[in-house]
Amino acid sequence: MDLISSLQEVTKLSHLYYSRQWMFATAGNLSTRDNSSHTEFWITASGKHKGELKDTDFVCVSVKDGTLLSAKEGLKPSAETSIHQVLYSQMPNVGSCLHVHTLESNLLEFGVGKEEGYREIPIPPIEIIKAFGIWDEKPSLTMPVFYNHTDVPTIANQIKRYFTTVGIPKVPFLLIEGHGPTVWGKSIAEANKHLEAVHFLLQVMARRV
Ligand SMILES: [Zn+2]
């Protein structure tokens, strides 16, 4: 998919997620890797209303170090760009990362400590996990849940440390406690599928508490 089509696709998802109440006002951030260069990704600009996002409201960032490579005048990268940069740099096959703030992801409480930084939380073995490509009948899966530091680059560093010491999570997402999930996929369509599955999973988990 060419870059313009990719940005149009992500813009459509922004409107859809806003209508689902996953991205109130300016919350959340969506990005896609530039398939032609592979070393750049485009992410929603900071402060843009997600229900009214345009396909020109994106800025271009380096996968290698998060440097801002190009932006229309007045556009700044999303505050959470550093998290996307870690995910693209750690997973060369990933083509899109999506981060939203859903109600259920904020209702779930795990008590992850500031010092510990993250914790592995068990995932119930329900049917929807097949959307993550996991077909075992009763898998014992976990998801990494990170502490919501005010300073976003601190969260990004914690995530990078996780990827380089523990490895890539078996499930294509992570959760920041009291904040929201971030999912990834090879394509925008796959990342969207993962996000819908994660949303359902977190709804189930929130209602079981
Ligand atoms: Zn966020």
Short mmCIF file of C-alpha atoms in Angstrom, two decimals, residues 5-180:
data_model
loop_
_atom_site.label_atom_id
_atom_site.label_comp_id
_atom_site.label_asym_id
_atom_site.label_seq_id
_atom_site.Cartn_x
_atom_site.Cartn_y
_atom_site.Cartn_z
CA SER A 5 -3.47 5.25 0.90
CA SER A 6 -1.98 4.18 4.25
CA LEU A 7 -2.55 7.62 5.79
CA GLN A 8 -6.12 7.66 4.45
CA GLU A 9 -6.69 4.22 5.98
CA VAL A 10 -5.34 5.32 9.38
CA THR A 11 -7.45 8.50 9.23
CA LYS A 12 -10.56 6.36 8.66
CA LEU A 13 -9.65 4.28 11.72
CA SER A 14 -9.24 7.48 13.77
CA HIS A 15 -12.82 8.51 12.95
CA LEU A 16 -14.07 4.99 13.64
CA TYR A 17 -12.31 4.79 17.01
CA TYR A 18 -13.58 8.24 17.95
CA SER A 19 -17.14 7.11 17.21
CA ARG A 20 -16.53 4.04 19.40
CA GLN A 21 -15.38 6.35 22.23
CA TRP A 22 -11.85 4.90 22.19
CA MET A 23 -10.23 8.26 21.40
CA PHE A 24 -11.97 11.06 23.24
CA ALA A 25 -10.92 14.50 22.01
CA THR A 26 -7.18 14.35 21.28
CA ALA A 27 -6.50 11.06 23.14
CA GLY A 28 -4.57 8.21 21.53
CA ASN A 29 -2.16 8.04 18.59
CA LEU A 30 -2.01 5.97 15.41
CA SER A 31 0.93 5.34 13.12
CA THR A 32 2.02 3.50 9.99
CA ARG A 33 5.46 2.60 8.69
CA ASP A 34 6.46 4.08 5.33
CA ASN A 35 6.76 0.92 3.22
CA SER A 36 8.92 2.60 0.60
CA SER A 37 11.68 3.67 3.00
CA HIS A 38 10.99 1.26 5.88
CA THR A 39 13.14 3.52 8.07
CA GLU A 40 10.40 6.11 8.66
CA PHE A 41 6.97 6.06 10.21
CA TRP A 42 4.09 8.55 10.13
CA ILE A 43 2.22 9.31 13.33
CA THR A 44 -0.79 11.45 14.20
CA ALA A 45 0.24 14.99 15.10
CA SER A 46 -0.17 16.18 18.68
CA GLY A 47 -3.37 17.93 19.74
CA LYS A 48 -5.52 16.93 16.76
CA HIS A 49 -9.14 16.01 17.47
CA LYS A 50 -9.45 12.34 16.50
CA GLY A 51 -13.01 12.67 15.25
CA GLU A 52 -11.91 15.36 12.80
CA LEU A 53 -8.44 14.10 11.85
CA LYS A 54 -7.33 14.72 8.25
CA ASP A 55 -4.89 12.58 6.26
CA THR A 56 -2.48 15.54 6.31
CA ASP A 57 -2.40 15.61 10.15
CA PHE A 58 0.60 13.27 10.38
CA VAL A 59 4.32 13.85 10.94
CA CYS A 60 7.24 11.72 9.74
CA VAL A 61 9.64 10.26 12.32
CA SER A 62 12.84 8.21 12.10
CA VAL A 63 12.48 4.55 13.17
CA LYS A 64 16.11 4.49 14.25
CA ASP A 65 16.13 7.30 16.81
CA GLY A 66 12.76 9.06 16.84
CA THR A 67 14.03 12.22 15.12
CA LEU A 68 11.32 14.33 13.51
CA LEU A 69 12.03 14.10 9.75
CA SER A 70 9.23 16.16 8.26
CA ALA A 71 6.12 17.95 9.44
CA LYS A 72 3.78 20.50 7.95
CA GLU A 73 4.13 23.88 9.66
CA GLY A 74 2.45 23.93 13.05
CA LEU A 75 2.36 20.14 13.46
CA LYS A 76 4.18 18.43 16.32
CA PRO A 77 4.57 14.70 16.88
CA SER A 78 2.27 13.01 19.37
CA ALA A 79 3.50 12.98 22.97
CA GLU A 80 3.72 9.19 22.79
CA THR A 81 5.86 8.98 19.65
CA SER A 82 8.76 7.46 21.63
CA ILE A 83 6.67 4.33 22.34
CA HIS A 84 5.89 3.84 18.63
CA GLN A 85 9.57 4.35 17.80
CA VAL A 86 10.59 1.57 20.20
CA LEU A 87 8.00 -0.81 18.73
CA TYR A 88 9.02 -0.17 15.08
CA SER A 89 12.72 -0.41 15.89
CA GLN A 90 12.34 -3.62 17.90
CA MET A 91 10.03 -5.36 15.40
CA PRO A 92 11.14 -4.85 11.75
CA ASN A 93 8.03 -6.68 10.44
CA VAL A 94 5.58 -4.33 12.13
CA GLY A 95 3.79 -1.98 9.72
CA SER A 96 1.35 -0.21 12.04
CA CYS A 97 0.94 0.65 15.75
CA LEU A 98 -2.36 1.79 17.26
CA HIS A 99 -2.86 3.26 20.74
CA VAL A 100 -6.24 4.18 22.24
CA HIS A 101 -7.74 4.96 25.65
CA THR A 102 -10.71 2.63 26.17
CA LEU A 103 -12.98 2.65 29.23
CA GLU A 104 -12.31 -0.98 30.20
CA SER A 105 -8.53 -0.62 29.90
CA ASN A 106 -8.83 2.15 32.50
CA LEU A 107 -11.16 0.22 34.79
CA LEU A 108 -8.74 -2.70 35.16
CA GLU A 109 -6.36 -2.28 38.11
CA PHE A 110 -3.22 -4.38 38.51
CA GLY A 111 -1.24 -2.24 40.96
CA VAL A 112 1.99 -2.25 38.94
CA GLY A 113 4.58 -0.36 41.03
CA LYS A 114 6.58 2.61 39.80
CA GLU A 115 9.83 0.89 40.73
CA GLU A 116 9.01 -2.53 39.22
CA GLY A 117 7.94 -0.75 36.00
CA TYR A 118 5.95 -3.64 34.51
CA ARG A 119 4.28 -6.89 35.41
CA GLU A 120 3.13 -9.98 33.46
CA ILE A 121 -0.64 -10.32 33.85
CA PRO A 122 -2.41 -13.62 32.94
CA ILE A 123 -4.86 -13.51 30.03
CA PRO A 124 -7.98 -15.74 30.19
CA PRO A 125 -7.91 -18.42 27.44
CA ILE A 126 -11.02 -17.21 25.64
CA GLU A 127 -11.88 -17.72 21.97
CA ILE A 128 -10.92 -14.18 20.89
CA ILE A 129 -7.18 -14.86 21.40
CA LYS A 130 -7.26 -16.78 18.09
CA ALA A 131 -7.24 -13.29 16.55
CA PHE A 132 -3.64 -13.08 17.80
CA GLY A 133 -2.75 -16.26 15.91
CA ILE A 134 -2.77 -18.40 19.07
CA TRP A 135 -4.62 -21.67 18.49
CA ASP A 136 -3.74 -23.72 21.62
CA GLU A 137 -6.84 -24.93 23.42
CA LYS A 138 -5.92 -23.64 26.89
CA PRO A 139 -2.79 -21.54 26.51
CA SER A 140 -1.28 -19.93 29.58
CA LEU A 141 -0.70 -16.49 28.17
CA THR A 142 0.32 -13.24 29.78
CA MET A 143 0.42 -9.62 28.68
CA PRO A 144 2.97 -7.04 29.81
CA VAL A 145 1.38 -4.21 31.78
CA PHE A 146 3.55 -1.10 32.29
CA TYR A 147 3.49 1.63 34.91
CA ASN A 148 2.09 4.90 33.58
CA HIS A 149 5.00 7.29 34.19
CA THR A 150 4.14 10.95 33.59
CA ASP A 151 7.29 11.20 31.50
CA VAL A 152 6.44 9.17 28.37
CA PRO A 153 10.09 8.51 27.32
CA THR A 154 10.50 6.72 30.68
CA ILE A 155 7.67 4.34 29.65
CA ALA A 156 9.30 3.93 26.23
CA ASN A 157 12.64 3.05 27.87
CA GLN A 158 10.90 0.53 30.10
CA ILE A 159 9.27 -1.05 27.03
CA LYS A 160 12.61 -1.14 25.21
CA ARG A 161 14.23 -2.85 28.21
CA TYR A 162 11.39 -5.39 28.22
CA PHE A 163 11.87 -6.20 24.51
CA THR A 164 15.64 -6.53 24.84
CA THR A 165 15.67 -8.61 28.05
CA VAL A 166 12.38 -10.59 28.11
CA GLY A 167 11.71 -10.58 24.33
CA ILE A 168 8.82 -9.77 22.02
CA PRO A 169 5.49 -10.47 23.78
CA LYS A 170 3.59 -13.57 22.54
CA VAL A 171 0.54 -11.37 22.15
CA PRO A 172 0.72 -8.37 19.76
CA PHE A 173 0.00 -5.73 22.36
CA LEU A 174 0.97 -4.17 25.66
CA LEU A 175 -1.04 -2.25 28.20
CA ILE A 176 -0.13 0.87 30.16
CA GLU A 177 -2.07 0.76 33.43
CA GLY A 178 -4.67 3.47 33.92
CA HIS A 179 -4.02 4.65 30.38
CA GLY A 180 -4.67 2.26 27.47
#
